[in-house]
């Protein structure tokens, strides 16, 4: 019985941790994509105008 309770608690903690983890991953991905877009935009700013 105690093992079942601990498994339920662990499962709940994991479920609670998933949204902030997904948010952090998306923020990191967006930051990397933004940095890549900025660096490529700086390199080829003559051929293409980078507008947001």
PDB file of C-alpha atoms in Angstrom:
ATOM      1  CA  UNK A   1       0.000   0.000   0.000  1.00  0.00           C
ATOM      2  CA  UNK A   2       2.777   2.410   0.881  1.00  0.00           C
ATOM      3  CA  UNK A   3       4.539   1.714  -2.410  1.00  0.00           C
ATOM      4  CA  UNK A   4       1.331   2.505  -4.290  1.00  0.00           C
ATOM      5  CA  UNK A   5       1.020   5.844  -2.466  1.00  0.00           C
ATOM      6  CA  UNK A   6       4.636   6.745  -3.220  1.00  0.00           C
ATOM      7  CA  UNK A   7       4.139   5.816  -6.878  1.00  0.00           C
ATOM      8  CA  UNK A   8       1.041   8.026  -7.068  1.00  0.00           C
ATOM      9  CA  UNK A   9       2.944  10.893  -5.429  1.00  0.00           C
ATOM     10  CA  UNK A  10       5.879  10.476  -7.829  1.00  0.00           C
ATOM     11  CA  UNK A  11       3.496  10.361 -10.801  1.00  0.00           C
ATOM     12  CA  UNK A  12       1.750  13.545  -9.617  1.00  0.00           C
ATOM     13  CA  UNK A  13       5.087  15.327  -9.169  1.00  0.00           C
ATOM     14  CA  UNK A  14       6.159  14.324 -12.675  1.00  0.00           C
ATOM     15  CA  UNK A  15       2.846  15.546 -14.094  1.00  0.00           C
ATOM     16  CA  UNK A  16       3.273  18.857 -12.258  1.00  0.00           C
ATOM     17  CA  UNK A  17       6.830  19.224 -13.557  1.00  0.00           C
ATOM     18  CA  UNK A  18       5.975  18.600 -17.221  1.00  0.00           C
ATOM     19  CA  UNK A  19       4.416  22.032 -18.070  1.00  0.00           C
ATOM     20  CA  UNK A  20       7.310  24.180 -16.725  1.00  0.00           C
ATOM     21  CA  UNK A  21       9.804  21.831 -18.387  1.00  0.00           C
ATOM     22  CA  UNK A  22       7.983  22.156 -21.719  1.00  0.00           C
ATOM     23  CA  UNK A  23       7.874  25.937 -21.246  1.00  0.00           C
ATOM     24  CA  UNK A  24      11.622  26.049 -20.553  1.00  0.00           C
ATOM     25  CA  UNK A  25      12.365  23.880 -23.594  1.00  0.00           C
ATOM     26  CA  UNK A  26      10.228  26.082 -25.853  1.00  0.00           C
ATOM     27  CA  UNK A  27      11.906  29.229 -24.478  1.00  0.00           C
ATOM     28  CA  UNK A  28      15.354  27.757 -25.139  1.00  0.00           C
ATOM     29  CA  UNK A  29      14.348  26.696 -28.662  1.00  0.00           C
ATOM     30  CA  UNK A  30      12.932  30.155 -29.385  1.00  0.00           C
ATOM     31  CA  UNK A  31      16.089  31.815 -28.051  1.00  0.00           C
ATOM     32  CA  UNK A  32      18.303  29.606 -30.219  1.00  0.00           C
ATOM     33  CA  UNK A  33      16.139  30.231 -33.288  1.00  0.00           C
ATOM     34  CA  UNK A  34      16.156  33.977 -32.610  1.00  0.00           C
ATOM     35  CA  UNK A  35      19.931  34.027 -32.231  1.00  0.00           C
ATOM     36  CA  UNK A  36      20.338  32.046 -35.449  1.00  0.00           C
ATOM     37  CA  UNK A  37      17.979  34.380 -37.297  1.00  0.00           C
ATOM     38  CA  UNK A  38      19.864  37.417 -35.995  1.00  0.00           C
ATOM     39  CA  UNK A  39      23.286  36.058 -36.968  1.00  0.00           C
ATOM     40  CA  UNK A  40      22.170  34.956 -40.439  1.00  0.00           C
ATOM     41  CA  UNK A  41      20.324  38.265 -40.884  1.00  0.00           C
ATOM     42  CA  UNK A  42      23.510  40.154 -40.019  1.00  0.00           C
ATOM     43  CA  UNK A  43      25.580  38.084 -42.425  1.00  0.00           C
ATOM     44  CA  UNK A  44      23.201  38.461 -45.374  1.00  0.00           C
ATOM     45  CA  UNK A  45      21.681  41.851 -44.607  1.00  0.00           C
ATOM     46  CA  UNK A  46      22.528  43.079 -48.116  1.00  0.00           C
ATOM     47  CA  UNK A  47      20.530  40.475 -50.017  1.00  0.00           C
ATOM     48  CA  UNK A  48      17.447  40.314 -47.817  1.00  0.00           C
ATOM     49  CA  UNK A  49      15.805  42.788 -45.448  1.00  0.00           C
ATOM     50  CA  UNK A  50      14.946  41.138 -42.128  1.00  0.00           C
ATOM     51  CA  UNK A  51      11.659  42.542 -40.895  1.00  0.00           C
ATOM     52  CA  UNK A  52       9.661  41.343 -37.883  1.00  0.00           C
TER      53      UNK A  52
END
